[in-house]
Amino acid sequence: QLQLQESGPGLAKPSETLSLTCTVSGDSFSRTGFYWGWIRQPPGKGLEWIGTVHYTGSNYFNPSLKSRLTISIDKSKNQFSLKLTSVTASDTAVYYCARLQLWFRQIDFWGQGTLVRVSS
Amino acid sequence: QSALTQPASVSGSPGQSIAISCTGTSSDVGGYDYVSWYQQYPGKAPKVMIYDVTNRPSGVSNRFSGSKSGNTASLTISGLQAEDEADYYCSSYTSISTLVFGGGTKVTVL
């Protein structure tokens, strides 16, 4: 059974960089037809798609976050990572890593989510 | 990109049927059959209930069904049960190769 686990600091300072890593286990990270992505949810609010990457390196980003966003893959460790620069309080959210199918037609596996607070 | 439009809340009595709408544009919901629906309980990760507008993943109750007409997709829950009380989100692939979610709908079982 595929499992995803987010890891990283639970606190980031304003104007600094938020960094998270997702470790994938239980299945091939390079299986054709699947993508890996990040979704966030501010406290008490709805879901927001952040971005998605394919193991070949192709990436797709939310236009509203694109200028601050990097998503990278480490195939040797079955991990993918998120870096969001110049964070503000509005970036406080539960961050989920997930597996998406082709055309983002469904998100079939999710991590448990990790809360990141942006505060000085 | 703008979020898809969902009603903030929908309620129904046990055994009734309810429908949740998800309105987008011809660049997302209306342009692709890649609409999915997610159920989320408080403090938990979402779970896919419907994908490709009408398809149910293995293990999802057949009380959940999806449809689409033009730029609006809908999730119908038949035979409403107490365990269906949760938040529901729609999502759609878009013409610029992104994913957009709806604002979410809180379902209350009266």
mmCIF file with all atom_site columns, C-alpha atoms in Angstrom:
data_model
loop_
_atom_site.group_PDB
_atom_site.id
_atom_site.type_symbol
_atom_site.label_atom_id
_atom_site.label_alt_id
_atom_site.label_comp_id
_atom_site.label_asym_id
_atom_site.label_entity_id
_atom_site.label_seq_id
_atom_site.pdbx_PDB_ins_code
_atom_site.Cartn_x
_atom_site.Cartn_y
_atom_site.Cartn_z
_atom_site.occupancy
_atom_site.B_iso_or_equiv
_atom_site.pdbx_formal_charge
_atom_site.auth_seq_id
_atom_site.auth_comp_id
_atom_site.auth_asym_id
_atom_site.auth_atom_id
_atom_site.pdbx_PDB_model_num
ATOM 1   C CA . GLN A 1 1   ? 0.000   0.000  0.000   1.00 0.00 ? 1   GLN A CA 1
ATOM 2   C CA . LEU A 1 2   ? 1.373   3.377  -1.006  1.00 0.00 ? 2   LEU A CA 1
ATOM 3   C CA . GLN A 1 3   ? 2.182   5.713  1.854   1.00 0.00 ? 3   GLN A CA 1
ATOM 4   C CA . LEU A 1 4   ? 3.253   9.347  1.867   1.00 0.00 ? 4   LEU A CA 1
ATOM 5   C CA . GLN A 1 5   ? 4.744   11.155 4.847   1.00 0.00 ? 5   GLN A CA 1
ATOM 6   C CA . GLU A 1 6   ? 5.432   14.875 5.127   1.00 0.00 ? 6   GLU A CA 1
ATOM 7   C CA . SER A 1 7   ? 8.353   16.127 7.204   1.00 0.00 ? 7   SER A CA 1
ATOM 8   C CA . GLY A 1 8   ? 9.849   19.501 7.976   1.00 0.00 ? 8   GLY A CA 1
ATOM 9   C CA . PRO A 1 9   ? 9.745   22.420 10.409  1.00 0.00 ? 9   PRO A CA 1
ATOM 10  C CA . GLY A 1 10  ? 6.381   23.337 11.829  1.00 0.00 ? 10  GLY A CA 1
ATOM 11  C CA . LEU A 1 11  ? 7.351   26.985 12.118  1.00 0.00 ? 11  LEU A CA 1
ATOM 12  C CA . ALA A 1 12  ? 8.685   29.446 9.585   1.00 0.00 ? 12  ALA A CA 1
ATOM 13  C CA . LYS A 1 13  ? 9.523   33.114 10.073  1.00 0.00 ? 13  LYS A CA 1
ATOM 14  C CA . PRO A 1 14  ? 7.967   35.808 7.883   1.00 0.00 ? 14  PRO A CA 1
ATOM 15  C CA . SER A 1 15  ? 10.020  36.580 4.751   1.00 0.00 ? 15  SER A CA 1
ATOM 16  C CA . GLU A 1 16  ? 11.927  33.298 5.103   1.00 0.00 ? 16  GLU A CA 1
ATOM 17  C CA . THR A 1 17  ? 11.594  30.013 3.191   1.00 0.00 ? 17  THR A CA 1
ATOM 18  C CA . LEU A 1 18  ? 9.194   27.215 4.051   1.00 0.00 ? 18  LEU A CA 1
ATOM 19  C CA . SER A 1 19  ? 10.663  23.781 3.272   1.00 0.00 ? 19  SER A CA 1
ATOM 20  C CA . LEU A 1 20  ? 8.923   20.415 3.400   1.00 0.00 ? 20  LEU A CA 1
ATOM 21  C CA . THR A 1 21  ? 9.794   16.926 2.182   1.00 0.00 ? 21  THR A CA 1
ATOM 22  C CA . CYS A 1 22  ? 7.482   14.051 1.302   1.00 0.00 ? 22  CYS A CA 1
ATOM 23  C CA . THR A 1 23  ? 8.765   10.481 1.523   1.00 0.00 ? 23  THR A CA 1
ATOM 24  C CA . VAL A 1 24  ? 6.993   7.907  -0.649  1.00 0.00 ? 24  VAL A CA 1
ATOM 25  C CA . SER A 1 25  ? 6.948   4.233  0.309   1.00 0.00 ? 25  SER A CA 1
ATOM 26  C CA . GLY A 1 26  ? 5.139   1.106  -0.757  1.00 0.00 ? 26  GLY A CA 1
ATOM 27  C CA . ASP A 1 27  ? 5.233   1.605  -4.519  1.00 0.00 ? 27  ASP A CA 1
ATOM 28  C CA . SER A 1 28  ? 7.461   2.732  -7.335  1.00 0.00 ? 28  SER A CA 1
ATOM 29  C CA . PHE A 1 29  ? 8.083   6.445  -7.353  1.00 0.00 ? 29  PHE A CA 1
ATOM 30  C CA . SER A 1 30  ? 8.616   6.326  -11.097 1.00 0.00 ? 30  SER A CA 1
ATOM 31  C CA . ARG A 1 31  ? 5.461   4.491  -12.124 1.00 0.00 ? 31  ARG A CA 1
ATOM 32  C CA . THR A 1 32  ? 4.095   5.846  -15.390 1.00 0.00 ? 32  THR A CA 1
ATOM 33  C CA . GLY A 1 33  ? 0.948   7.916  -15.276 1.00 0.00 ? 33  GLY A CA 1
ATOM 34  C CA . PHE A 1 34  ? 1.338   9.326  -11.810 1.00 0.00 ? 34  PHE A CA 1
ATOM 35  C CA . TYR A 1 35  ? 2.359   12.719 -10.526 1.00 0.00 ? 35  TYR A CA 1
ATOM 36  C CA . TRP A 1 36  ? 3.392   13.992 -7.098  1.00 0.00 ? 36  TRP A CA 1
ATOM 37  C CA . GLY A 1 37  ? 2.106   17.189 -5.604  1.00 0.00 ? 37  GLY A CA 1
ATOM 38  C CA . TRP A 1 38  ? 1.387   19.505 -2.724  1.00 0.00 ? 38  TRP A CA 1
ATOM 39  C CA . ILE A 1 39  ? -1.969  20.815 -1.527  1.00 0.00 ? 39  ILE A CA 1
ATOM 40  C CA . ARG A 1 40  ? -2.505  23.123 1.430   1.00 0.00 ? 40  ARG A CA 1
ATOM 41  C CA . GLN A 1 41  ? -5.395  24.092 3.667   1.00 0.00 ? 41  GLN A CA 1
ATOM 42  C CA . PRO A 1 42  ? -5.315  27.212 5.869   1.00 0.00 ? 42  PRO A CA 1
ATOM 43  C CA . PRO A 1 43  ? -6.965  26.669 9.257   1.00 0.00 ? 43  PRO A CA 1
ATOM 44  C CA . GLY A 1 44  ? -10.743 26.579 8.850   1.00 0.00 ? 44  GLY A CA 1
ATOM 45  C CA . LYS A 1 45  ? -10.552 27.149 5.098   1.00 0.00 ? 45  LYS A CA 1
ATOM 46  C CA . GLY A 1 46  ? -10.641 25.161 1.865   1.00 0.00 ? 46  GLY A CA 1
ATOM 47  C CA . LEU A 1 47  ? -8.107  23.235 -0.151  1.00 0.00 ? 47  LEU A CA 1
ATOM 48  C CA . GLU A 1 48  ? -5.616  24.990 -2.412  1.00 0.00 ? 48  GLU A CA 1
ATOM 49  C CA . TRP A 1 49  ? -3.523  23.186 -5.009  1.00 0.00 ? 49  TRP A CA 1
ATOM 50  C CA . ILE A 1 50  ? 0.112   24.319 -4.795  1.00 0.00 ? 50  ILE A CA 1
ATOM 51  C CA . GLY A 1 51  ? 1.875   22.394 -7.539  1.00 0.00 ? 51  GLY A CA 1
ATOM 52  C CA . THR A 1 52  ? 2.626   19.030 -9.087  1.00 0.00 ? 52  THR A CA 1
ATOM 53  C CA . VAL A 1 53  ? 5.740   17.352 -10.474 1.00 0.00 ? 53  VAL A CA 1
ATOM 54  C CA . HIS A 1 54  ? 6.398   14.278 -12.569 1.00 0.00 ? 54  HIS A CA 1
ATOM 55  C CA . TYR A 1 55  ? 9.365   12.026 -11.847 1.00 0.00 ? 55  TYR A CA 1
ATOM 56  C CA . THR A 1 56  ? 10.835  13.116 -15.190 1.00 0.00 ? 56  THR A CA 1
ATOM 57  C CA . GLY A 1 57  ? 11.024  16.668 -13.833 1.00 0.00 ? 57  GLY A CA 1
ATOM 58  C CA . SER A 1 58  ? 8.038   18.243 -15.574 1.00 0.00 ? 58  SER A CA 1
ATOM 59  C CA . ASN A 1 59  ? 6.274   20.577 -13.187 1.00 0.00 ? 59  ASN A CA 1
ATOM 60  C CA . TYR A 1 60  ? 2.987   22.444 -12.947 1.00 0.00 ? 60  TYR A CA 1
ATOM 61  C CA . PHE A 1 61  ? 2.456   25.277 -10.497 1.00 0.00 ? 61  PHE A CA 1
ATOM 62  C CA . ASN A 1 62  ? -0.419  27.344 -9.155  1.00 0.00 ? 62  ASN A CA 1
ATOM 63  C CA . PRO A 1 63  ? -0.021  30.663 -10.998 1.00 0.00 ? 63  PRO A CA 1
ATOM 64  C CA . SER A 1 64  ? -0.576  32.614 -7.783  1.00 0.00 ? 64  SER A CA 1
ATOM 65  C CA . LEU A 1 65  ? 2.396   30.878 -6.098  1.00 0.00 ? 65  LEU A CA 1
ATOM 66  C CA . LYS A 1 66  ? 4.645   30.201 -9.075  1.00 0.00 ? 66  LYS A CA 1
ATOM 67  C CA . SER A 1 67  ? 7.102   33.046 -8.457  1.00 0.00 ? 67  SER A CA 1
ATOM 68  C CA . ARG A 1 68  ? 7.866   31.766 -4.932  1.00 0.00 ? 68  ARG A CA 1
ATOM 69  C CA . LEU A 1 69  ? 7.708   28.035 -5.541  1.00 0.00 ? 69  LEU A CA 1
ATOM 70  C CA . THR A 1 70  ? 10.140  25.197 -6.178  1.00 0.00 ? 70  THR A CA 1
ATOM 71  C CA . ILE A 1 71  ? 9.185   21.537 -6.225  1.00 0.00 ? 71  ILE A CA 1
ATOM 72  C CA . SER A 1 72  ? 12.006  19.062 -6.720  1.00 0.00 ? 72  SER A CA 1
ATOM 73  C CA . ILE A 1 73  ? 12.383  15.297 -6.849  1.00 0.00 ? 73  ILE A CA 1
ATOM 74  C CA . ASP A 1 74  ? 15.071  13.024 -5.391  1.00 0.00 ? 74  ASP A CA 1
ATOM 75  C CA . LYS A 1 75  ? 14.494  9.684  -7.119  1.00 0.00 ? 75  LYS A CA 1
ATOM 76  C CA . SER A 1 76  ? 17.268  7.956  -5.181  1.00 0.00 ? 76  SER A CA 1
ATOM 77  C CA . LYS A 1 77  ? 15.441  8.628  -1.914  1.00 0.00 ? 77  LYS A CA 1
ATOM 78  C CA . ASN A 1 78  ? 11.845  8.335  -3.214  1.00 0.00 ? 78  ASN A CA 1
ATOM 79  C CA . GLN A 1 79  ? 11.237  11.893 -2.023  1.00 0.00 ? 79  GLN A CA 1
ATOM 80  C CA . PHE A 1 80  ? 9.930   15.142 -3.393  1.00 0.00 ? 80  PHE A CA 1
ATOM 81  C CA . SER A 1 81  ? 10.267  18.511 -1.750  1.00 0.00 ? 81  SER A CA 1
ATOM 82  C CA . LEU A 1 82  ? 8.535   21.884 -1.555  1.00 0.00 ? 82  LEU A CA 1
ATOM 83  C CA . LYS A 1 83  ? 10.206  25.229 -1.069  1.00 0.00 ? 83  LYS A CA 1
ATOM 84  C CA . LEU A 1 84  ? 8.106   28.369 -0.753  1.00 0.00 ? 84  LEU A CA 1
ATOM 85  C CA . THR A 1 85  ? 10.018  31.610 -0.388  1.00 0.00 ? 85  THR A CA 1
ATOM 86  C CA . SER A 1 86  ? 9.123   34.946 1.200   1.00 0.00 ? 86  SER A CA 1
ATOM 87  C CA . VAL A 1 87  ? 6.386   33.485 3.355   1.00 0.00 ? 87  VAL A CA 1
ATOM 88  C CA . THR A 1 88  ? 3.789   35.527 5.207   1.00 0.00 ? 88  THR A CA 1
ATOM 89  C CA . ALA A 1 89  ? 1.116   34.696 7.763   1.00 0.00 ? 89  ALA A CA 1
ATOM 90  C CA . SER A 1 90  ? -1.232  33.823 4.906   1.00 0.00 ? 90  SER A CA 1
ATOM 91  C CA . ASP A 1 91  ? 0.972   30.825 4.123   1.00 0.00 ? 91  ASP A CA 1
ATOM 92  C CA . THR A 1 92  ? 0.059   29.270 7.478   1.00 0.00 ? 92  THR A CA 1
ATOM 93  C CA . ALA A 1 93  ? -1.700  26.026 6.616   1.00 0.00 ? 93  ALA A CA 1
ATOM 94  C CA . VAL A 1 94  ? -1.777  22.268 6.820   1.00 0.00 ? 94  VAL A CA 1
ATOM 95  C CA . TYR A 1 95  ? 0.377   21.089 3.932   1.00 0.00 ? 95  TYR A CA 1
ATOM 96  C CA . TYR A 1 96  ? -0.458  17.749 2.314   1.00 0.00 ? 96  TYR A CA 1
ATOM 97  C CA . CYS A 1 97  ? 1.688   15.808 -0.099  1.00 0.00 ? 97  CYS A CA 1
ATOM 98  C CA . ALA A 1 98  ? -0.189  13.546 -2.475  1.00 0.00 ? 98  ALA A CA 1
ATOM 99  C CA . ARG A 1 99  ? -0.163  11.350 -5.555  1.00 0.00 ? 99  ARG A CA 1
ATOM 100 C CA . LEU A 1 100 ? -2.156  12.559 -8.544  1.00 0.00 ? 100 LEU A CA 1
ATOM 101 C CA . GLN A 1 101 ? -3.175  10.601 -11.596 1.00 0.00 ? 101 GLN A CA 1
ATOM 102 C CA . LEU A 1 102 ? -2.703  11.731 -15.187 1.00 0.00 ? 102 LEU A CA 1
ATOM 103 C CA . TRP A 1 103 ? -4.589  14.946 -16.004 1.00 0.00 ? 103 TRP A CA 1
ATOM 104 C CA . PHE A 1 104 ? -4.876  15.377 -12.217 1.00 0.00 ? 104 PHE A CA 1
ATOM 105 C CA . ARG A 1 105 ? -8.088  13.386 -12.644 1.00 0.00 ? 105 ARG A CA 1
ATOM 106 C CA . GLN A 1 106 ? -7.946  12.250 -9.049  1.00 0.00 ? 106 GLN A CA 1
ATOM 107 C CA . ILE A 1 107 ? -5.740  12.502 -6.002  1.00 0.00 ? 107 ILE A CA 1
ATOM 108 C CA . ASP A 1 108 ? -5.724  8.907  -4.875  1.00 0.00 ? 108 ASP A CA 1
ATOM 109 C CA . PHE A 1 109 ? -3.235  8.945  -2.017  1.00 0.00 ? 109 PHE A CA 1
ATOM 110 C CA . TRP A 1 110 ? -2.609  11.664 0.550   1.00 0.00 ? 110 TRP A CA 1
ATOM 111 C CA . GLY A 1 111 ? -0.141  12.175 3.346   1.00 0.00 ? 111 GLY A CA 1
ATOM 112 C CA . GLN A 1 112 ? -1.544  12.854 6.793   1.00 0.00 ? 112 GLN A CA 1
ATOM 113 C CA . GLY A 1 113 ? -0.707  16.555 6.494   1.00 0.00 ? 113 GLY A CA 1
ATOM 114 C CA . THR A 1 114 ? 1.605   18.773 8.510   1.00 0.00 ? 114 THR A CA 1
ATOM 115 C CA . LEU A 1 115 ? 0.786   22.162 10.011  1.00 0.00 ? 115 LEU A CA 1
ATOM 116 C CA . VAL A 1 116 ? 3.220   24.936 9.208   1.00 0.00 ? 116 VAL A CA 1
ATOM 117 C CA . ARG A 1 117 ? 2.806   28.221 11.059  1.00 0.00 ? 117 ARG A CA 1
ATOM 118 C CA . VAL A 1 118 ? 4.391   31.407 9.809   1.00 0.00 ? 118 VAL A CA 1
ATOM 119 C CA . SER A 1 119 ? 5.170   33.590 12.775  1.00 0.00 ? 119 SER A CA 1
ATOM 120 C CA . SER A 1 120 ? 8.017   35.614 14.195  1.00 0.00 ? 120 SER A CA 1
ATOM 121 C CA . GLN B 2 1   ? -7.111  31.033 -11.365 1.00 0.00 ? 1   GLN B CA 1
ATOM 122 C CA . SER B 2 2   ? -10.446 31.338 -9.607  1.00 0.00 ? 2   SER B CA 1
ATOM 123 C CA . ALA B 2 3   ? -11.806 28.686 -7.270  1.00 0.00 ? 3   ALA B CA 1
ATOM 124 C CA . LEU B 2 4   ? -14.784 26.679 -8.446  1.00 0.00 ? 4   LEU B CA 1
ATOM 125 C CA . THR B 2 5   ? -18.062 27.774 -6.855  1.00 0.00 ? 5   THR B CA 1
ATOM 126 C CA . GLN B 2 6   ? -19.772 25.490 -4.347  1.00 0.00 ? 6   GLN B CA 1
ATOM 127 C CA . PRO B 2 7   ? -22.561 26.224 -1.862  1.00 0.00 ? 7   PRO B CA 1
ATOM 128 C CA . ALA B 2 8   ? -21.170 26.786 1.614   1.00 0.00 ? 8   ALA B CA 1
ATOM 129 C CA . SER B 2 9   ? -23.557 24.310 3.177   1.00 0.00 ? 9   SER B CA 1
ATOM 130 C CA . VAL B 2 10  ? -26.149 21.686 2.338   1.00 0.00 ? 10  VAL B CA 1
ATOM 131 C CA . SER B 2 11  ? -28.276 19.737 4.788   1.00 0.00 ? 11  SER B CA 1
ATOM 132 C CA . GLY B 2 12  ? -30.691 16.846 4.720   1.00 0.00 ? 12  GLY B CA 1
ATOM 133 C CA . SER B 2 13  ? -32.423 14.295 6.895   1.00 0.00 ? 13  SER B CA 1
ATOM 134 C CA . PRO B 2 14  ? -31.318 10.670 7.109   1.00 0.00 ? 14  PRO B CA 1
ATOM 135 C CA . GLY B 2 15  ? -32.500 8.721  4.088   1.00 0.00 ? 15  GLY B CA 1
ATOM 136 C CA . GLN B 2 16  ? -32.939 11.776 1.904   1.00 0.00 ? 16  GLN B CA 1
ATOM 137 C CA . SER B 2 17  ? -30.894 12.657 -1.180  1.00 0.00 ? 17  SER B CA 1
ATOM 138 C CA . ILE B 2 18  ? -28.872 15.838 -1.463  1.00 0.00 ? 18  ILE B CA 1
ATOM 139 C CA . ALA B 2 19  ? -26.898 17.375 -4.308  1.00 0.00 ? 19  ALA B CA 1
ATOM 140 C CA . ILE B 2 20  ? -23.851 19.622 -4.184  1.00 0.00 ? 20  ILE B CA 1
ATOM 141 C CA . SER B 2 21  ? -23.102 21.791 -7.192  1.00 0.00 ? 21  SER B CA 1
ATOM 142 C CA . CYS B 2 22  ? -19.683 22.855 -8.467  1.00 0.00 ? 22  CYS B CA 1
ATOM 143 C CA . THR B 2 23  ? -19.651 25.639 -11.043 1.00 0.00 ? 23  THR B CA 1
ATOM 144 C CA . GLY B 2 24  ? -16.661 26.584 -13.135 1.00 0.00 ? 24  GLY B CA 1
ATOM 145 C CA . THR B 2 25  ? -16.042 27.759 -16.671 1.00 0.00 ? 25  THR B CA 1
ATOM 146 C CA . SER B 2 26  ? -15.419 26.313 -20.103 1.00 0.00 ? 26  SER B CA 1
ATOM 147 C CA . SER B 2 27  ? -11.706 26.379 -19.237 1.00 0.00 ? 27  SER B CA 1
ATOM 148 C CA . ASP B 2 28  ? -12.093 23.869 -16.444 1.00 0.00 ? 28  ASP B CA 1
ATOM 149 C CA . VAL B 2 29  ? -15.289 21.997 -15.510 1.00 0.00 ? 29  VAL B CA 1
ATOM 150 C CA . GLY B 2 30  ? -16.956 22.579 -18.883 1.00 0.00 ? 30  GLY B CA 1
ATOM 151 C CA . GLY B 2 31  ? -13.910 21.755 -20.935 1.00 0.00 ? 31  GLY B CA 1
ATOM 152 C CA . TYR B 2 32  ? -12.752 18.455 -19.454 1.00 0.00 ? 32  TYR B CA 1
ATOM 153 C CA . ASP B 2 33  ? -14.253 15.338 -17.918 1.00 0.00 ? 33  ASP B CA 1
ATOM 154 C CA . TYR B 2 34  ? -11.624 15.477 -15.170 1.00 0.00 ? 34  TYR B CA 1
ATOM 155 C CA . VAL B 2 35  ? -13.805 16.559 -12.280 1.00 0.00 ? 35  VAL B CA 1
ATOM 156 C CA . SER B 2 36  ? -13.345 14.809 -8.959  1.00 0.00 ? 36  SER B CA 1
ATOM 157 C CA . TRP B 2 37  ? -14.969 15.051 -5.545  1.00 0.00 ? 37  TRP B CA 1
ATOM 158 C CA . TYR B 2 38  ? -13.347 14.669 -2.110  1.00 0.00 ? 38  TYR B CA 1
ATOM 159 C CA . GLN B 2 39  ? -14.785 14.007 1.324   1.00 0.00 ? 39  GLN B CA 1
ATOM 160 C CA . GLN B 2 40  ? -12.946 15.398 4.333   1.00 0.00 ? 40  GLN B CA 1
ATOM 161 C CA . TYR B 2 41  ? -13.583 14.818 8.017   1.00 0.00 ? 41  TYR B CA 1
ATOM 162 C CA . PRO B 2 42  ? -12.194 17.325 10.571  1.00 0.00 ? 42  PRO B CA 1
ATOM 163 C CA . GLY B 2 43  ? -8.480  16.861 11.119  1.00 0.00 ? 43  GLY B CA 1
ATOM 164 C CA . LYS B 2 44  ? -8.190  14.232 8.390   1.00 0.00 ? 44  LYS B CA 1
ATOM 165 C CA . ALA B 2 45  ? -6.840  14.155 4.859   1.00 0.00 ? 45  ALA B CA 1
ATOM 166 C CA . PRO B 2 46  ? -9.408  14.264 2.058   1.00 0.00 ? 46  PRO B CA 1
ATOM 167 C CA . LYS B 2 47  ? -10.574 11.058 0.379   1.00 0.00 ? 47  LYS B CA 1
ATOM 168 C CA . VAL B 2 48  ? -11.594 10.774 -3.264  1.00 0.00 ? 48  VAL B CA 1
ATOM 169 C CA . MET B 2 49  ? -15.252 9.833  -3.737  1.00 0.00 ? 49  MET B CA 1
ATOM 170 C CA . ILE B 2 50  ? -15.750 10.462 -7.472  1.00 0.00 ? 50  ILE B CA 1
ATOM 171 C CA . TYR B 2 51  ? -13.295 10.964 -10.353 1.00 0.00 ? 51  TYR B CA 1
ATOM 172 C CA . ASP B 2 52  ? -13.693 11.599 -14.077 1.00 0.00 ? 52  ASP B CA 1
ATOM 173 C CA . VAL B 2 53  ? -17.108 13.181 -13.309 1.00 0.00 ? 53  VAL B CA 1
ATOM 174 C CA . THR B 2 54  ? -18.962 9.916  -12.703 1.00 0.00 ? 54  THR B CA 1
ATOM 175 C CA . ASN B 2 55  ? -16.521 7.175  -11.647 1.00 0.00 ? 55  ASN B CA 1
ATOM 176 C CA . ARG B 2 56  ? -16.424 5.757  -8.124  1.00 0.00 ? 56  ARG B CA 1
ATOM 177 C CA . PRO B 2 57  ? -13.138 4.353  -6.788  1.00 0.00 ? 57  PRO B CA 1
ATOM 178 C CA . SER B 2 58  ? -13.259 0.844  -5.412  1.00 0.00 ? 58  SER B CA 1
ATOM 179 C CA . GLY B 2 59  ? -14.684 0.822  -1.899  1.00 0.00 ? 59  GLY B CA 1
ATOM 180 C CA . VAL B 2 60  ? -16.759 4.005  -2.196  1.00 0.00 ? 60  VAL B CA 1
ATOM 181 C CA . SER B 2 61  ? -20.465 3.506  -1.512  1.00 0.00 ? 61  SER B CA 1
ATOM 182 C CA . ASN B 2 62  ? -22.766 3.529  -4.537  1.00 0.00 ? 62  ASN B CA 1
ATOM 183 C CA . ARG B 2 63  ? -24.839 6.102  -2.641  1.00 0.00 ? 63  ARG B CA 1
ATOM 184 C CA . PHE B 2 64  ? -22.382 8.633  -4.061  1.00 0.00 ? 64  PHE B CA 1
ATOM 185 C CA . SER B 2 65  ? -22.791 9.619  -7.708  1.00 0.00 ? 65  SER B CA 1
ATOM 186 C CA . GLY B 2 66  ? -21.530 12.369 -9.955  1.00 0.00 ? 66  GLY B CA 1
ATOM 187 C CA . SER B 2 67  ? -22.734 14.165 -13.047 1.00 0.00 ? 67  SER B CA 1
ATOM 188 C CA . LYS B 2 68  ? -21.993 17.194 -15.183 1.00 0.00 ? 68  LYS B CA 1
ATOM 189 C CA . SER B 2 69  ? -23.939 19.581 -17.367 1.00 0.00 ? 69  SER B CA 1
ATOM 190 C CA . GLY B 2 70  ? -22.119 22.372 -19.125 1.00 0.00 ? 70  GLY B CA 1
ATOM 191 C CA . ASN B 2 71  ? -19.900 24.227 -16.674 1.00 0.00 ? 71  ASN B CA 1
ATOM 192 C CA . THR B 2 72  ? -21.532 22.719 -13.573 1.00 0.00 ? 72  THR B CA 1
ATOM 193 C CA . ALA B 2 73  ? -20.738 19.378 -11.978 1.00 0.00 ? 73  ALA B CA 1
ATOM 194 C CA . SER B 2 74  ? -22.779 17.829 -9.203  1.00 0.00 ? 74  SER B CA 1
ATOM 195 C CA . LEU B 2 75  ? -22.271 15.277 -6.441  1.00 0.00 ? 75  LEU B CA 1
ATOM 196 C CA . THR B 2 76  ? -25.390 13.474 -5.244  1.00 0.00 ? 76  THR B CA 1
ATOM 197 C CA . ILE B 2 77  ? -25.549 11.573 -1.989  1.00 0.00 ? 77  ILE B CA 1
ATOM 198 C CA . SER B 2 78  ? -28.521 9.216  -1.820  1.00 0.00 ? 78  SER B CA 1
ATOM 199 C CA . GLY B 2 79  ? -29.891 7.632  1.330   1.00 0.00 ? 79  GLY B CA 1
ATOM 200 C CA . LEU B 2 80  ? -28.103 10.192 3.486   1.00 0.00 ? 80  LEU B CA 1
ATOM 201 C CA . GLN B 2 81  ? -26.457 8.726  6.586   1.00 0.00 ? 81  GLN B CA 1
ATOM 202 C CA . ALA B 2 82  ? -24.960 10.279 9.711   1.00 0.00 ? 82  ALA B CA 1
ATOM 203 C CA . GLU B 2 83  ? -21.480 9.231  8.564   1.00 0.00 ? 83  GLU B CA 1
ATOM 204 C CA . ASP B 2 84  ? -21.869 11.419 5.444   1.00 0.00 ? 84  ASP B CA 1
ATOM 205 C CA . GLU B 2 85  ? -21.605 14.557 7.565   1.00 0.00 ? 85  GLU B CA 1
ATOM 206 C CA . ALA B 2 86  ? -18.323 16.065 6.362   1.00 0.00 ? 86  ALA B CA 1
ATOM 207 C CA . ASP B 2 87  ? -16.860 18.700 4.073   1.00 0.00 ? 87  ASP B CA 1
ATOM 208 C CA . TYR B 2 88  ? -16.899 18.032 0.337   1.00 0.00 ? 88  TYR B CA 1
ATOM 209 C CA . TYR B 2 89  ? -14.650 19.581 -2.299  1.00 0.00 ? 89  TYR B CA 1
ATOM 210 C CA . CYS B 2 90  ? -14.780 19.395 -6.064  1.00 0.00 ? 90  CYS B CA 1
ATOM 211 C CA . SER B 2 91  ? -11.739 19.833 -8.289  1.00 0.00 ? 91  SER B CA 1
ATOM 212 C CA . SER B 2 92  ? -11.094 20.131 -11.991 1.00 0.00 ? 92  SER B CA 1
ATOM 213 C CA . TYR B 2 93  ? -8.209  20.023 -14.403 1.00 0.00 ? 93  TYR B CA 1
ATOM 214 C CA . THR B 2 94  ? -7.827  23.323 -16.278 1.00 0.00 ? 94  THR B CA 1
ATOM 215 C CA . SER B 2 95  ? -6.816  24.501 -19.732 1.00 0.00 ? 95  SER B CA 1
ATOM 216 C CA . ILE B 2 96  ? -3.484  25.799 -18.404 1.00 0.00 ? 96  ILE B CA 1
ATOM 217 C CA . SER B 2 97  ? -2.559  22.401 -16.964 1.00 0.00 ? 97  SER B CA 1
ATOM 218 C CA . THR B 2 98  ? -3.348  23.278 -13.386 1.00 0.00 ? 98  THR B CA 1
ATOM 219 C CA . LEU B 2 99  ? -5.770  21.933 -10.796 1.00 0.00 ? 99  LEU B CA 1
ATOM 220 C CA . VAL B 2 100 ? -8.437  24.082 -9.183  1.00 0.00 ? 100 VAL B CA 1
ATOM 221 C CA . PHE B 2 101 ? -10.576 23.236 -6.155  1.00 0.00 ? 101 PHE B CA 1
ATOM 222 C CA . GLY B 2 102 ? -13.997 24.429 -5.144  1.00 0.00 ? 102 GLY B CA 1
ATOM 223 C CA . GLY B 2 103 ? -14.424 26.394 -1.932  1.00 0.00 ? 103 GLY B CA 1
ATOM 224 C CA . GLY B 2 104 ? -15.947 23.400 -0.155  1.00 0.00 ? 104 GLY B CA 1
ATOM 225 C CA . THR B 2 105 ? -19.425 22.454 1.077   1.00 0.00 ? 105 THR B CA 1
ATOM 226 C CA . LYS B 2 106 ? -20.287 21.443 4.610   1.00 0.00 ? 106 LYS B CA 1
ATOM 227 C CA . VAL B 2 107 ? -22.875 18.670 4.619   1.00 0.00 ? 107 VAL B CA 1
ATOM 228 C CA . THR B 2 108 ? -25.027 18.442 7.741   1.00 0.00 ? 108 THR B CA 1
ATOM 229 C CA . VAL B 2 109 ? -27.244 15.462 8.507   1.00 0.00 ? 109 VAL B CA 1
ATOM 230 C CA . LEU B 2 110 ? -30.227 16.778 10.466  1.00 0.00 ? 110 LEU B CA 1
#
